[in-house]
Amino acid sequence: MALVCDFGANGKGGISFYCYIRSMIGVFDSGCGGLSVLKEIIKLLPDEKYIYLADNAHCPYGEKTKEYITDRCREITRLLMSKGAEIIVVACNTATAAAISSLRSEFPIKFIGMEPAVKPAALGTKSGVIGVLATAGTLKGSKYLATKSNYEDGCKIVEHVGEGFVEIVENGTANTPQAAQTVRRSLYPLLDQGADTIVLGCTHYPFLLPQLQEQAAAYYGGKVLCRFIDPAPAVANHLVDVMREEGLLKDSPQEGGGSVELIATGSPERLVQLYSKIS
Ligand code: DGL
């Protein structure tokens, strides 16, 4: 994959970029978190063209209103479509919860959203307790609440907002004692309630997986008694299925023809840095 981007300043503090390619798959998030989804998509479709937008000038979305997030998603969709996106992955659980129904009814292209991975967690738990770490917006979304009610008979579902997790990922401060403390503050209440399987319900959180695993192991005196589920691989598989149905997958893509254009509505440094880690 090539990084095709140029973050020249436009002097207005808005989106700054030059476009060299026509992108086919648009992916967006409130910030860098959606790169955890882009990474899984690229594993399956390495030769497609991507345009990734990090709305980091307006991040985090977690506590913002549904109306605010929906307006941001509309603006981002218009931009991605104007640049040639033919299908869009809403690589943000919070934006999916707030806006995907509106996007689907207002725009003539397919949107792939994030799924709360409660089902695989419910099937995999041994303790009968699953934990969900997500933003406040995701946890009160109707999609999540409906999914949760489908599995609540078979297991106990406990939740916690990953307070401060998004900021750690956006600021690149995961390897600090403060980050370890922040991770413990949201993780340990789930472990205290017996959760042995924890859903990462925010696309930023997989970037904290090493810290989550380390703190979970510390809780259990070094034993690995808790596993974390990232829904991104399942979302990537779903995208492939939908693209196939929609006739958007080329039979024989040009090998090595894949490219990624990165756009940040705020500062691009962290996006470029994190992209270089996943590519
Ligand atoms: N990555 C977003 C999500 O999956 C981030 C949340 C935020 O901006 O608060 O929910």
PDB file of N, CA and C in Angstrom, residues 168 173 176-183 185:
ATOM      1  N   ILE A 168      -6.036   9.104  24.825  1.00  0.00           N
ATOM      2  CA  ILE A 168      -4.709   8.455  24.883  1.00  0.00           C
ATOM      3  C   ILE A 168      -4.256   8.064  23.482  1.00  0.00           C
ATOM      4  N   THR A 173      -0.155   8.568  23.851  1.00  0.00           N
ATOM      5  CA  THR A 173       0.445   8.464  25.189  1.00  0.00           C
ATOM      6  C   THR A 173       0.143   7.123  25.858  1.00  0.00           C
ATOM      7  N   THR A 176       2.423   5.158  29.029  1.00  0.00           N
ATOM      8  CA  THR A 176       2.748   5.997  30.189  1.00  0.00           C
ATOM      9  C   THR A 176       2.040   5.415  31.419  1.00  0.00           C
ATOM     10  N   PRO A 177       2.559   5.683  32.616  1.00  0.00           N
ATOM     11  CA  PRO A 177       1.888   5.199  33.828  1.00  0.00           C
ATOM     12  C   PRO A 177       0.468   5.754  33.950  1.00  0.00           C
ATOM     13  N   GLN A 178       0.265   6.985  33.465  1.00  0.00           N
ATOM     14  CA  GLN A 178      -1.087   7.579  33.530  1.00  0.00           C
ATOM     15  C   GLN A 178      -2.060   6.782  32.672  1.00  0.00           C
ATOM     16  N   ALA A 179      -1.574   6.330  31.502  1.00  0.00           N
ATOM     17  CA  ALA A 179      -2.456   5.547  30.612  1.00  0.00           C
ATOM     18  C   ALA A 179      -2.813   4.215  31.274  1.00  0.00           C
ATOM     19  N   ALA A 180      -1.835   3.601  31.936  1.00  0.00           N
ATOM     20  CA  ALA A 180      -2.101   2.322  32.621  1.00  0.00           C
ATOM     21  C   ALA A 180      -3.190   2.524  33.672  1.00  0.00           C
ATOM     22  N   GLN A 181      -3.106   3.629  34.376  1.00  0.00           N
ATOM     23  CA  GLN A 181      -4.099   3.931  35.415  1.00  0.00           C
ATOM     24  C   GLN A 181      -5.486   4.181  34.788  1.00  0.00           C
ATOM     25  N   THR A 182      -5.478   4.902  33.677  1.00  0.00           N
ATOM     26  CA  THR A 182      -6.741   5.182  32.977  1.00  0.00           C
ATOM     27  C   THR A 182      -7.385   3.880  32.506  1.00  0.00           C
ATOM     28  N   VAL A 183      -6.573   2.988  31.958  1.00  0.00           N
ATOM     29  CA  VAL A 183      -7.077   1.702  31.471  1.00  0.00           C
ATOM     30  C   VAL A 183      -7.650   0.895  32.640  1.00  0.00           C
ATOM     31  N   ARG A 185      -8.903   1.934  35.403  1.00  0.00           N
ATOM     32  CA  ARG A 185     -10.124   2.553  35.944  1.00  0.00           C
ATOM     33  C   ARG A 185     -11.390   2.076  35.223  1.00  0.00           C
TER      34      ARG A 185
END
